[in-house]
Amino acid sequence: MLAKRKSSLHIETVAAGGGSICDFDGITLTVGPESAGANPGPACYGAGGPLCITDINLLLGRIEPSFFGIPVHLQKSEEALDKVLTKMGSKLGAKEKREDILEGFLLLANEKMAEAIRKISINKGIDPAEHSLLAFGGAGGQHACAVAEILNISDILIPYDAGLLSALGMGMARIERFAEKQILQKYEQVSQSLAEIINELGEQALEELRREVRDEPVDIEEQQIALRFLGQESTITVDWQGEDQLIEDFKKEYLKLFNYWPANREIEIESIKVIARSSEVSAKIHSSSLKSYKPKADLERDSLIEGKWRKIDIYIWENLEVELSLFTSRFQSIAEEMGTMLQRTSFSVNVKERLDFSCALMDANGYLIANAPHIPVHLGSLGICVRSVIQQFPIEKGDVILTNHPAYGGSHLPDVTMICAAFDEEGKRIGYLVNRAHHAEIGGKSPGSMPADAKLLKEEGVILPPTYVCKGGVTDWTEVISLLQSPPFPSRAIHENQADFSAALASLMAGTEALQHLAESFGTDKLYYFMEKILAETSRKLLNRLSKYQDRKLCAQELLDDGSALNVEVGFTNNEWQIDFSGSAQVHKGNFNATPAIVQSVILYVLRLIVNEPMPLNEGLIRGIKTILPNGLLNPPFAEMEGNEPAVVGGNTEVSQRLTDTLLKAFELAACSQGTMNNLLFGNEKFGYYETICGGVGAGPDFHGADAVHQHMTREFRWQR
């Protein structure tokens, strides 16, 4: 059996906060451990408090009084400093200036913080320089750079909610799971079995991670062995590079930390840990963008830096949110421009007049950033579609891929998705542009490509696996046309299909040009920055709203007309939100099979309603949300059923609506709606007609229902609480 241990965090408190009292003990300057607290607080609060670190920062020009949140009094800080200088009396040398004393207090506070970090790190066998410094507390940002410099740390993280000991970043981190085993044996006793144990732990970590990450690659990222000399308490952790390298690496790290090597001491293996993580592409792109993009300063002020008064830039964090709104609007306008182009250049009534299409912008990792107010059942599934495709089919400059396959994030066969990527002048990928349009005819056993009695996917129309229609800027429809003509049920309107494909391509080109223009105007790194900011801010808002449900289990069940069950349970478990569809029906014998993309559309839509603030639908809504989706009606195993894939049209038009009802019921937001898209189809070998007819939407705790409106996954009804 492999021993399981919970991770824990050791926190050491350092008495050098903003309220730490700065004084002179007759010999030296002192900072803390005594604190003025919140009352009376530092002298600048005006309540009779002593000289504190906050006063020092104010006197050094490191605090902008107009943005402090409460009134601060510079004169009170000056008076408190005078009292300390009077205490020093003859101890104050003639050459020492007030600024020297102020900087002395600041340096002392920074050194105390750095020393505490250094002490904890060395005891754990860790070099601080190899890690990032996370600053928290109201004044964390004022001291982070100096502390990091003392410790030779190059990366600093300062959360927006730093004053709340922010855990916001936890929801944005890459998903990781680890397996660990305590050994507590001499190296000679276990050296031959280390590789076997590591492999076993790796499989365990990957298995656990794969249950949570379905649409991202996962891999073993770290294999760590904690060693120590027999009898020691603290350990040193080294990466596993093979048995021959292990002791050499341990010796190297030991010498680096302690500068000596105790000879003739037996070495003990304390524990082994293997970490598996989801894809790191997102983290790489976003971390690089944060380093290279610098917002414009709001104002400047004089501050004492290394003995010299100089102008420093001041950035008002809330003003960055204004710029966030501007970029959200800019990104959304690109999707709207794509939609306008698609509608204007399309041939079919279905696209030109029914407006049965959607357009969206993804970030460089394929996550939905912004969309026009198009169809929810499309928009929520486009991210899964893009990520599924690019995992197997790279999209380079000038490439365009087309698909309708449900295994690649498709909804049902009439919905055809087209994807391209936009690159800046340096060849850096900016993001992906994507559209999805419903074709009234794309083959199948009956006109309209939505046969009610279909049992197999191929009976519903032509299946288009991811197919390049442009490669390196050269357009070639040959393969797509061949597929549309292929048996057993070819398309009855190939010319109309091709005309709408051309319109979709024109739409992508318009979006690409607009996104490239945005990158030229503001810089690609700035676009990366605000794309990530949109996702992070959306996630923050959602998790805020979900907090009221944190102590509850939300459960609901709805049945399709044939008795097939849709089950959902929502809860906060193991420090994460889970939406669990276990217990839902098995693969349907007819066409009521949905796809993970459809399920995600429903989840995004309902979570968007919970946030209930003006913003485009985006995949920040799934950060911090774990979806449990066993194989069945909501997740048919297409790969295992190749050639006999189950039919899905009812999954898109009916199950998507009923699943929305189910999830809304779980959150107690609204009664069930009509639960269908009311599809009307007729035609023959020469023409086809397709329409959705509006129905009714359910009431909620504080609002009435409505009739004669499209609901939820269809176009017209946009429910606002």
XYZ file of C-alpha atoms in Angstrom:
721
model
C 0.000 0.000 0.000
C 1.185 3.510 -0.801
C 0.929 5.862 2.130
C -1.198 8.968 1.460
C -0.395 12.209 3.235
C -2.160 15.526 3.100
C -0.166 18.566 2.016
C 0.251 21.245 4.658
C 1.672 24.735 4.738
C 3.984 25.951 7.489
C 3.455 29.672 8.101
C 5.950 31.728 10.108
C 4.875 35.181 11.306
C 7.439 37.998 11.245
C 6.886 41.039 13.465
C 7.623 43.617 10.787
C 4.201 44.652 9.511
C 2.854 48.135 8.842
C 2.023 48.584 12.523
C 5.441 47.456 13.802
C 6.827 50.138 16.116
C 10.089 51.818 15.056
C 12.163 52.993 18.003
C 15.635 53.458 19.496
C 16.595 51.292 22.500
C 19.566 53.387 23.519
C 21.995 51.433 21.381
C 20.395 50.502 18.071
C 17.340 51.108 15.952
C 14.534 48.586 16.501
C 11.573 47.465 14.399
C 8.981 45.417 16.303
C 8.123 42.988 17.703
C 5.782 45.440 19.458
C 2.950 46.649 17.245
C 0.672 49.664 17.368
C -2.088 47.524 15.895
C -5.132 49.164 14.348
C -5.826 51.321 17.399
C -4.090 53.670 17.962
C -2.194 52.478 14.889
C 0.750 54.270 13.278
C 1.250 57.941 14.053
C -0.138 58.989 10.664
C -3.593 57.684 11.683
C -3.836 60.696 13.970
C -4.859 58.709 17.064
C -1.686 59.279 19.083
C 0.174 56.223 17.864
C 3.977 55.847 17.723
C 6.328 55.844 14.746
C 5.653 52.677 12.723
C 6.661 51.119 9.401
C 3.638 52.754 7.759
C 4.933 56.151 8.870
C 8.372 55.337 7.489
C 6.892 54.478 4.085
C 4.803 57.647 4.141
C 7.786 59.855 4.995
C 9.884 58.193 2.287
C 7.248 58.965 -0.362
C 6.239 55.320 -0.780
C 2.577 55.900 0.058
C 0.220 58.050 -1.986
C -2.075 59.560 0.710
C -4.993 60.179 -1.639
C -5.314 56.437 -2.305
C -4.623 55.090 1.179
C -8.289 54.411 1.979
C -8.339 56.370 5.276
C -7.032 59.873 6.059
C -3.314 59.946 6.853
C -1.461 62.840 8.454
C 2.083 63.448 7.271
C 2.686 65.971 10.056
C 1.902 63.359 12.732
C 4.486 61.036 11.220
C 7.038 63.876 11.241
C 6.339 64.539 14.925
C 6.709 60.842 15.810
C 10.055 60.720 13.971
C 11.229 63.806 15.888
C 10.563 61.977 19.170
C 12.758 59.060 18.106
C 15.515 61.395 16.898
C 15.395 63.215 20.254
C 15.887 59.860 22.000
C 18.967 59.239 19.879
C 20.504 62.561 20.955
C 24.289 62.304 20.889
C 24.049 58.916 19.201
C 23.044 60.693 16.004
C 26.190 61.519 14.100
C 26.600 64.890 12.444
C 26.619 63.390 8.993
C 23.441 61.400 9.516
C 20.335 62.927 8.009
C 16.687 62.216 8.675
C 16.551 60.280 5.412
C 19.370 58.002 6.562
C 17.438 57.101 9.708
C 14.250 56.475 7.729
C 16.044 54.226 5.274
C 17.743 52.507 8.192
C 14.386 51.563 9.695
C 13.181 50.334 6.302
C 16.312 48.287 5.693
C 16.008 46.739 9.157
C 12.393 45.710 8.538
C 13.272 44.212 5.159
C 16.242 42.331 6.585
C 14.069 40.852 9.358
C 11.539 39.596 6.816
C 14.249 38.218 4.561
C 16.004 36.533 7.458
C 12.800 34.771 8.507
C 12.286 33.486 4.974
C 15.911 32.412 4.742
C 15.725 30.594 8.061
C 12.590 28.664 7.187
C 13.885 27.815 3.720
C 17.241 26.496 4.861
C 15.563 24.354 7.508
C 13.491 22.832 4.732
C 16.470 22.381 2.454
C 15.216 24.998 -0.018
C 17.072 27.809 -1.761
C 14.763 30.887 -1.860
C 16.434 32.108 -5.060
C 14.904 29.180 -6.940
C 11.356 30.183 -6.025
C 8.927 33.086 -6.398
C 8.107 35.507 -3.589
C 4.391 35.847 -2.851
C 3.662 39.188 -1.180
C 0.543 39.606 0.902
C -0.792 42.095 3.419
C -1.683 45.714 2.788
C 1.971 46.788 2.542
C 3.314 43.643 0.910
C 3.983 45.382 -2.368
C 6.030 48.128 -0.670
C 8.589 45.666 0.673
C 8.485 42.791 -1.827
C 11.178 44.088 -4.189
C 13.680 44.827 -1.435
C 13.109 41.483 0.303
C 13.396 39.655 -3.004
C 16.670 41.456 -3.766
C 18.142 40.427 -0.413
C 17.197 36.813 -1.104
C 18.234 36.951 -4.787
C 14.671 36.104 -5.845
C 13.796 37.232 -9.365
C 10.013 36.609 -9.537
C 7.448 38.345 -7.328
C 3.700 37.670 -7.210
C 1.378 40.316 -5.760
C -2.344 39.344 -5.844
C -5.017 42.002 -6.184
C -6.512 40.894 -2.858
C -3.118 40.768 -1.153
C -4.529 42.440 1.957
C -6.726 39.383 2.518
C -3.826 36.887 2.455
C -5.127 36.123 -1.014
C -5.740 32.579 -2.143
C -7.081 33.853 -5.461
C -4.184 32.429 -7.405
C -4.998 28.902 -6.269
C -7.986 28.900 -8.570
C -5.820 29.917 -11.516
C -3.054 27.406 -11.050
C -2.363 24.454 -13.264
C -4.108 21.365 -11.997
C -1.716 18.986 -10.334
C -1.954 15.817 -8.304
C 0.824 14.021 -6.502
C 1.509 10.634 -5.035
C 3.884 10.287 -2.103
C 5.351 7.452 -0.097
C 7.244 7.629 3.165
C 10.333 5.386 3.095
C 12.422 6.000 6.255
C 15.111 3.498 5.261
C 18.832 3.676 4.672
C 19.819 4.392 1.092
C 21.645 1.067 0.708
C 18.509 -0.840 1.679
C 16.230 0.679 -0.968
C 18.527 1.921 -3.737
C 17.641 -0.956 -6.077
C 13.886 -0.441 -5.735
C 13.728 3.374 -6.082
C 12.931 3.348 -9.820
C 10.108 0.849 -9.301
C 8.567 2.916 -6.496
C 8.784 6.104 -8.580
C 7.066 4.445 -11.545
C 4.299 3.142 -9.287
C 3.765 6.583 -7.765
C 3.777 8.156 -11.226
C 0.968 5.916 -12.434
C -1.035 6.722 -9.324
C -0.600 10.492 -9.780
C -1.469 10.360 -13.491
C -4.551 8.249 -12.876
C -5.880 10.723 -10.338
C -5.103 13.704 -12.582
C -6.726 12.180 -15.670
C -9.984 11.852 -13.766
C -10.049 15.639 -13.470
C -8.400 16.869 -16.677
C -10.110 15.631 -19.805
C -9.207 18.183 -22.448
C -5.563 18.974 -21.657
C -2.421 16.880 -21.940
C -1.017 15.620 -18.643
C 2.425 14.405 -17.776
C 4.802 13.626 -14.934
C 6.524 16.905 -14.135
C 8.535 16.219 -11.001
C 10.027 13.150 -9.360
C 11.441 14.125 -5.995
C 13.360 12.247 -3.348
C 13.822 13.692 0.138
C 17.119 12.636 1.723
C 18.929 13.383 4.955
C 21.735 12.048 7.058
C 20.563 9.398 9.468
C 19.501 11.108 12.687
C 18.779 14.494 11.090
C 15.273 15.999 11.171
C 15.342 18.240 8.104
C 15.595 16.851 4.590
C 16.911 18.016 1.244
C 14.777 17.317 -1.785
C 16.460 16.524 -5.099
C 15.049 15.635 -8.492
C 15.348 12.003 -9.478
C 17.861 11.676 -12.316
C 18.599 8.007 -11.787
C 20.285 6.021 -9.057
C 23.812 6.889 -10.206
C 23.124 10.625 -9.890
C 21.085 10.697 -6.684
C 23.824 10.865 -4.042
C 25.894 13.259 -6.154
C 22.928 15.642 -6.417
C 22.254 15.348 -2.691
C 25.878 16.213 -1.937
C 25.779 19.183 -4.302
C 22.652 20.634 -2.674
C 23.955 19.948 0.833
C 27.214 21.763 0.130
C 25.313 24.686 -1.401
C 23.223 25.123 1.742
C 25.659 24.215 4.519
C 29.077 24.618 2.876
C 30.442 21.370 4.304
C 29.958 17.629 3.799
C 29.953 15.310 6.840
C 31.978 12.256 5.855
C 31.184 8.692 6.846
C 27.530 9.404 7.688
C 24.770 7.077 6.547
C 22.157 8.612 4.258
C 18.447 7.975 4.752
C 15.660 8.149 2.168
C 12.871 9.970 3.986
C 10.191 9.998 1.274
C 9.491 9.937 -2.470
C 7.045 12.235 -4.234
C 5.870 12.281 -7.849
C 3.884 15.220 -9.239
C 1.686 15.115 -12.355
C 0.425 18.354 -13.879
C -1.856 19.513 -16.656
C -0.562 21.382 -19.704
C 1.939 24.151 -18.934
C 1.413 26.098 -22.191
C -1.007 28.500 -20.528
C 1.325 29.226 -17.643
C 4.259 29.890 -19.951
C 2.388 32.308 -22.147
C 0.794 34.203 -19.308
C 3.894 34.464 -17.153
C 5.905 35.815 -20.049
C 3.214 38.326 -20.893
C 3.055 39.632 -17.347
C 6.793 40.236 -17.383
C 6.921 42.024 -20.706
C 3.783 44.187 -20.540
C 3.956 47.390 -18.490
C 0.782 49.452 -18.057
C 0.877 53.225 -18.321
C 1.402 55.000 -14.989
C -1.486 57.056 -13.567
C 0.687 59.605 -11.742
C 4.109 60.049 -10.205
C 5.524 61.283 -6.914
C 8.859 61.888 -5.216
C 10.239 58.960 -3.243
C 13.538 58.297 -1.496
C 15.228 55.382 -3.249
C 18.739 54.313 -2.206
C 19.541 57.707 -0.697
C 18.223 59.798 -3.594
C 14.866 61.478 -4.100
C 13.517 60.575 -7.506
C 10.265 60.430 -9.448
C 8.482 57.084 -9.314
C 5.473 55.880 -11.303
C 2.237 55.106 -9.465
C -0.320 52.684 -10.878
C -3.876 52.680 -9.580
C -4.992 49.077 -9.743
C -8.665 49.972 -10.197
C -7.808 52.028 -13.277
C -6.418 48.886 -14.851
C -9.955 47.512 -14.535
C -11.170 50.348 -16.761
C -8.628 49.297 -19.345
C -9.849 45.713 -18.837
C -13.345 46.857 -19.807
C -11.947 48.506 -22.923
C -10.135 45.355 -24.014
C -13.143 43.190 -23.217
C -15.146 45.416 -25.542
C -12.408 45.314 -28.193
C -12.243 41.532 -28.107
C -16.013 41.259 -28.241
C -16.196 43.635 -31.192
C -13.885 41.323 -33.151
C -16.375 38.473 -32.670
C -19.221 40.780 -33.677
C -17.340 41.868 -36.797
C -16.826 38.214 -37.695
C -20.548 37.578 -37.291
C -21.449 40.531 -39.480
C -19.094 39.299 -42.192
C -20.484 35.760 -42.006
C -24.061 36.947 -42.276
C -23.299 39.334 -45.118
C -21.358 36.858 -47.264
C -23.329 33.657 -46.602
C -25.663 32.086 -49.151
C -28.186 30.126 -47.116
C -31.301 31.520 -45.492
C -30.332 29.550 -42.421
C -27.278 31.722 -41.828
C -28.274 34.966 -43.538
C -31.773 35.320 -42.056
C -32.164 32.804 -39.198
C -28.735 33.849 -37.882
C -28.025 30.292 -36.762
C -24.296 30.837 -36.266
C -21.800 31.943 -33.633
C -18.361 33.570 -33.685
C -15.764 33.794 -30.956
C -12.200 34.704 -30.051
C -9.957 32.278 -28.143
C -6.655 32.977 -26.427
C -3.393 31.422 -27.608
C -4.239 28.230 -25.684
C -7.710 27.821 -27.169
C -9.806 29.143 -24.267
C -12.903 31.218 -24.986
C -12.194 34.903 -24.289
C -15.013 36.826 -25.955
C -17.979 36.272 -28.209
C -20.747 38.157 -29.891
C -24.246 37.621 -28.416
C -24.870 34.581 -30.569
C -26.192 31.107 -29.663
C -25.242 29.718 -26.211
C -25.214 26.063 -27.258
C -22.555 26.955 -29.836
C -20.481 29.348 -27.803
C -20.033 27.205 -24.731
C -18.724 24.281 -26.759
C -16.288 26.143 -29.016
C -13.422 26.082 -26.506
C -13.510 22.288 -26.197
C -13.687 22.057 -29.990
C -10.630 24.247 -30.561
C -8.546 22.526 -27.883
C -9.540 19.055 -29.094
C -8.542 19.902 -32.654
C -5.212 21.628 -31.957
C -4.032 18.758 -29.755
C -3.840 16.585 -32.873
C -3.821 19.030 -35.768
C -1.450 21.989 -35.388
C -2.761 25.227 -36.845
C 0.095 27.333 -38.177
C 0.084 30.623 -40.052
C -2.267 30.431 -43.034
C -3.942 27.191 -41.855
C -7.694 26.765 -41.495
C -9.401 23.598 -40.223
C -13.045 22.599 -40.626
C -14.973 19.933 -38.659
C -18.386 18.866 -37.390
C -17.319 15.700 -35.576
C -18.841 15.349 -32.064
C -15.651 13.651 -30.850
C -13.831 16.946 -31.518
C -16.196 19.211 -29.623
C -18.940 19.263 -32.227
C -22.597 19.539 -31.245
C -24.496 17.832 -34.078
C -23.518 17.326 -37.708
C -25.308 20.358 -39.261
C -23.169 22.619 -37.045
C -19.855 23.004 -38.881
C -16.950 24.681 -37.083
C -14.080 26.493 -38.768
C -10.879 27.447 -36.923
C -7.775 29.505 -37.688
C -5.008 31.161 -35.685
C -3.784 34.755 -35.797
C -0.061 35.587 -35.603
C 1.714 38.877 -35.047
C 4.535 40.292 -37.176
C 7.117 38.329 -35.198
C 5.301 35.059 -35.795
C 3.930 34.798 -32.255
C 0.465 33.257 -31.985
C -1.982 35.862 -30.686
C -5.082 33.686 -30.440
C -7.588 31.596 -32.346
C -10.627 32.735 -34.306
C -13.543 30.335 -34.635
C -17.067 30.260 -36.009
C -19.817 27.667 -36.132
C -22.739 27.775 -38.560
C -25.764 25.504 -38.893
C -26.184 24.036 -42.386
C -29.821 23.244 -43.170
C -28.572 20.291 -45.232
C -25.455 18.198 -44.826
C -26.652 14.729 -45.828
C -28.247 12.026 -43.724
C -31.116 9.614 -44.259
C -33.683 12.428 -44.495
C -33.644 16.039 -45.769
C -32.502 18.551 -43.166
C -29.882 16.202 -41.686
C -31.813 15.722 -38.441
C -33.695 12.404 -38.796
C -35.841 11.695 -35.753
C -35.332 7.930 -35.981
C -31.548 7.873 -36.443
C -29.578 5.475 -34.253
C -26.120 5.979 -35.760
C -24.208 9.194 -36.334
C -23.642 8.432 -40.027
C -27.426 8.342 -40.554
C -27.581 12.006 -39.566
C -25.273 13.297 -42.263
C -21.741 13.564 -43.555
C -19.133 13.319 -40.811
C -16.332 15.836 -41.292
C -13.282 14.973 -39.190
C -10.821 17.859 -38.693
C -9.814 18.718 -42.248
C -7.487 21.422 -43.564
C -9.252 23.706 -46.040
C -6.277 26.090 -46.055
C -2.650 25.130 -45.596
C 0.030 27.800 -45.477
C -2.365 30.305 -47.021
C -3.406 28.069 -49.932
C -7.125 27.215 -50.018
C -8.203 23.794 -51.272
C -11.787 22.511 -50.938
C -11.114 19.193 -52.697
C -11.096 16.953 -49.638
C -14.151 18.592 -48.053
C -16.160 18.349 -51.291
C -15.173 14.686 -51.592
C -16.438 14.023 -48.071
C -19.720 15.829 -48.760
C -20.251 13.575 -51.793
C -19.364 10.355 -50.001
C -21.862 7.562 -49.177
C -23.962 6.379 -47.526
C -25.857 9.685 -47.230
C -24.149 12.551 -49.136
C -25.238 16.170 -48.861
C -28.165 17.261 -51.025
C -26.921 20.883 -51.213
C -23.175 20.790 -51.790
C -23.072 24.147 -53.577
C -24.897 25.811 -50.687
C -22.551 24.110 -48.229
C -19.517 25.391 -50.102
C -20.945 28.904 -50.347
C -21.461 29.029 -46.582
C -17.996 27.530 -46.016
C -16.573 30.397 -48.066
C -18.534 32.885 -45.958
C -17.193 31.271 -42.802
C -13.657 31.541 -44.178
C -14.181 35.232 -44.977
C -15.413 35.711 -41.420
C -12.208 34.173 -40.032
C -10.060 36.359 -42.237
C -11.898 39.447 -40.978
C -11.354 38.359 -37.386
C -7.686 37.590 -38.004
C -7.084 40.994 -39.545
C -8.856 42.755 -36.661
C -6.893 40.839 -34.008
C -3.595 41.490 -35.774
C -4.440 45.184 -35.953
C -5.114 45.153 -32.213
C -1.715 43.527 -31.624
C 0.017 46.117 -33.815
C -1.695 48.947 -31.937
C -1.128 47.752 -28.371
C 1.398 44.926 -28.526
C 0.860 41.169 -28.361
C 2.034 40.981 -24.767
C -0.634 43.465 -23.731
C -3.266 41.338 -25.456
C -2.008 38.266 -23.597
C -2.178 40.225 -20.365
C -5.794 41.282 -20.778
C -6.952 37.935 -22.152
C -5.648 36.329 -18.977
C -7.123 39.163 -16.914
C -10.585 38.535 -18.390
C -10.430 34.847 -17.482
C -9.084 35.545 -14.000
C -11.626 38.267 -13.220
C -14.519 36.121 -14.429
C -13.324 33.226 -12.280
C -13.028 35.512 -9.264
C -16.581 36.803 -9.702
C -17.981 33.298 -10.096
C -16.222 31.845 -7.063
C -17.470 34.838 -5.067
C -21.058 34.097 -6.068
C -20.706 30.361 -5.461
C -19.467 30.898 -1.917
C -23.049 31.101 -0.603
C -23.581 27.488 -1.689
C -20.330 26.253 -0.151
C -21.871 24.369 2.771
C -24.594 22.684 0.719
C -24.991 19.771 -1.656
C -27.127 20.815 -4.617
C -28.823 17.891 -6.342
C -31.397 17.585 -9.093
C -32.816 15.021 -11.488
C -34.911 15.396 -14.603
C -36.184 12.703 -16.968
C -36.456 12.708 -20.740
C -39.769 11.604 -22.243
C -38.531 8.010 -22.459
C -37.433 7.975 -18.819
C -33.712 8.518 -19.415
C -32.298 10.237 -16.348
C -30.261 13.424 -16.155
C -28.611 13.681 -12.729
C -26.432 16.427 -11.338
C -24.845 17.068 -7.952
C -22.961 20.285 -7.197
C -20.780 20.644 -4.141
C -17.588 22.059 -2.671
C -15.317 19.091 -1.993
C -11.595 18.911 -1.253
C -11.274 22.685 -1.720
C -12.772 22.692 -5.195
C -16.173 22.974 -6.810
C -17.441 19.822 -8.476
C -20.320 19.390 -10.905
C -21.002 15.665 -11.010
C -23.272 14.084 -13.621
C -22.827 10.547 -12.313
C -26.038 8.508 -12.408
C -27.190 9.979 -15.716
C -28.427 7.567 -18.372
C -26.204 5.279 -20.405
C -25.570 5.759 -24.138
C -28.945 6.260 -25.786
C -30.178 3.801 -28.400
C -31.686 6.659 -30.364
C -30.322 10.141 -31.025
C -30.514 11.675 -27.534
C -26.785 11.493 -26.975
C -25.093 14.736 -25.994
C -21.342 15.391 -25.959
C -18.931 16.876 -23.388
C -19.029 20.045 -25.482
C -22.809 20.275 -25.086
C -22.503 19.656 -21.356
C -19.919 22.435 -21.073
C -22.243 24.779 -22.967
C -24.891 24.165 -20.336
C -22.444 24.609 -17.456
C -21.062 27.879 -18.842
C -24.540 29.209 -19.520
C -25.851 28.488 -16.014
C -22.693 29.727 -14.278
C -22.924 32.877 -16.379
C -26.431 33.402 -14.998
C -25.122 32.950 -11.457
C -22.509 35.666 -11.970
C -25.271 37.894 -13.360
C -23.014 40.783 -14.348
C -22.445 42.353 -17.764
C -19.664 40.416 -19.474
C -19.215 38.172 -22.481
C -19.404 34.431 -21.964
C -15.858 33.143 -21.425
C -14.091 30.122 -20.014
C -12.961 31.866 -16.865
C -16.250 30.365 -15.688
C -14.738 26.861 -15.620
C -11.587 27.769 -13.693
C -11.782 26.120 -10.317
C -14.664 23.924 -11.501
C -14.191 20.170 -11.791
C -16.674 18.380 -14.046
C -17.290 14.681 -13.445
C -18.784 13.197 -16.592
C -18.854 9.390 -16.824
C -19.373 7.664 -20.173
C -23.010 7.524 -21.153
C -25.704 9.643 -22.729
C -23.800 12.834 -21.797
C -20.402 11.480 -22.844
C -20.574 8.779 -25.525
C -17.221 6.983 -25.976
C -16.875 7.834 -29.682
C -13.316 6.515 -29.923
C -14.450 3.071 -28.796
C -17.352 3.034 -31.257
C -15.614 4.182 -34.447
C -17.778 3.416 -37.464
C -20.840 2.914 -35.265
C -20.876 6.190 -33.349
C -24.266 6.909 -31.746
C -26.632 9.547 -33.147
C -26.521 12.945 -31.411
C -29.022 15.366 -32.898
C -31.465 15.082 -29.998
C -28.591 15.578 -27.601
C -28.018 19.000 -29.122
C -31.636 20.128 -29.514
C -33.406 18.439 -26.601
C -30.930 17.198 -23.990
C -29.085 20.544 -23.944
C -32.351 22.215 -22.903
C -33.335 19.564 -20.356
C -29.837 19.558 -18.865
C -30.098 23.329 -18.452
C -33.383 22.777 -16.626
C -31.669 20.234 -14.375
C -28.739 22.457 -13.434
C -30.969 25.485 -12.862
C -33.140 23.290 -10.645
C -30.091 22.231 -8.607
C -29.187 25.877 -7.939
C -32.891 26.657 -7.256
C -32.801 29.437 -9.819
C -35.786 28.643 -12.027
C -38.470 26.131 -12.867
C -38.147 23.985 -15.962
C -38.762 25.576 -19.334
C -40.272 23.896 -22.371
C -37.174 21.725 -22.697
C -36.911 21.636 -26.478
C -35.809 23.746 -29.415
C -39.002 22.883 -31.367
C -37.293 21.971 -34.615
C -39.462 21.997 -37.729
C -37.917 20.426 -40.851
C -39.244 19.493 -44.262
C -37.855 19.144 -47.768
C -36.945 16.776 -50.563
C -33.943 16.053 -52.765
C -34.043 19.596 -54.177
C -34.592 21.792 -51.148
C -34.780 21.775 -47.378
C -36.355 24.050 -44.796
C -35.391 24.294 -41.136
C -36.790 26.444 -38.358
C -36.914 26.583 -34.574
C -40.161 27.698 -32.994
C -40.258 29.523 -29.695
C -41.845 28.095 -26.577
C -41.852 29.143 -22.928
C -39.449 29.694 -20.059
C -39.929 28.773 -16.402
C -40.466 31.164 -13.510
C -38.004 31.792 -10.688
C -38.168 32.756 -7.001
C -38.590 36.452 -7.806
C -39.786 36.588 -11.415
C -42.534 35.233 -13.627
C -42.073 32.861 -16.514
C -42.677 33.926 -20.087
C -44.342 32.415 -23.130
C -43.634 32.745 -26.839
C -39.877 33.170 -26.376
C -36.853 31.110 -27.259
C -35.194 29.814 -24.110
C -31.714 29.130 -22.839
C -29.744 27.257 -25.504
C -31.563 28.902 -28.424
C -31.174 32.434 -29.655
C -33.777 34.884 -28.542
C -34.351 34.628 -24.810
C -31.601 36.127 -22.690
C -32.685 35.492 -19.125
C -31.621 38.094 -16.575
C -32.285 37.648 -12.878
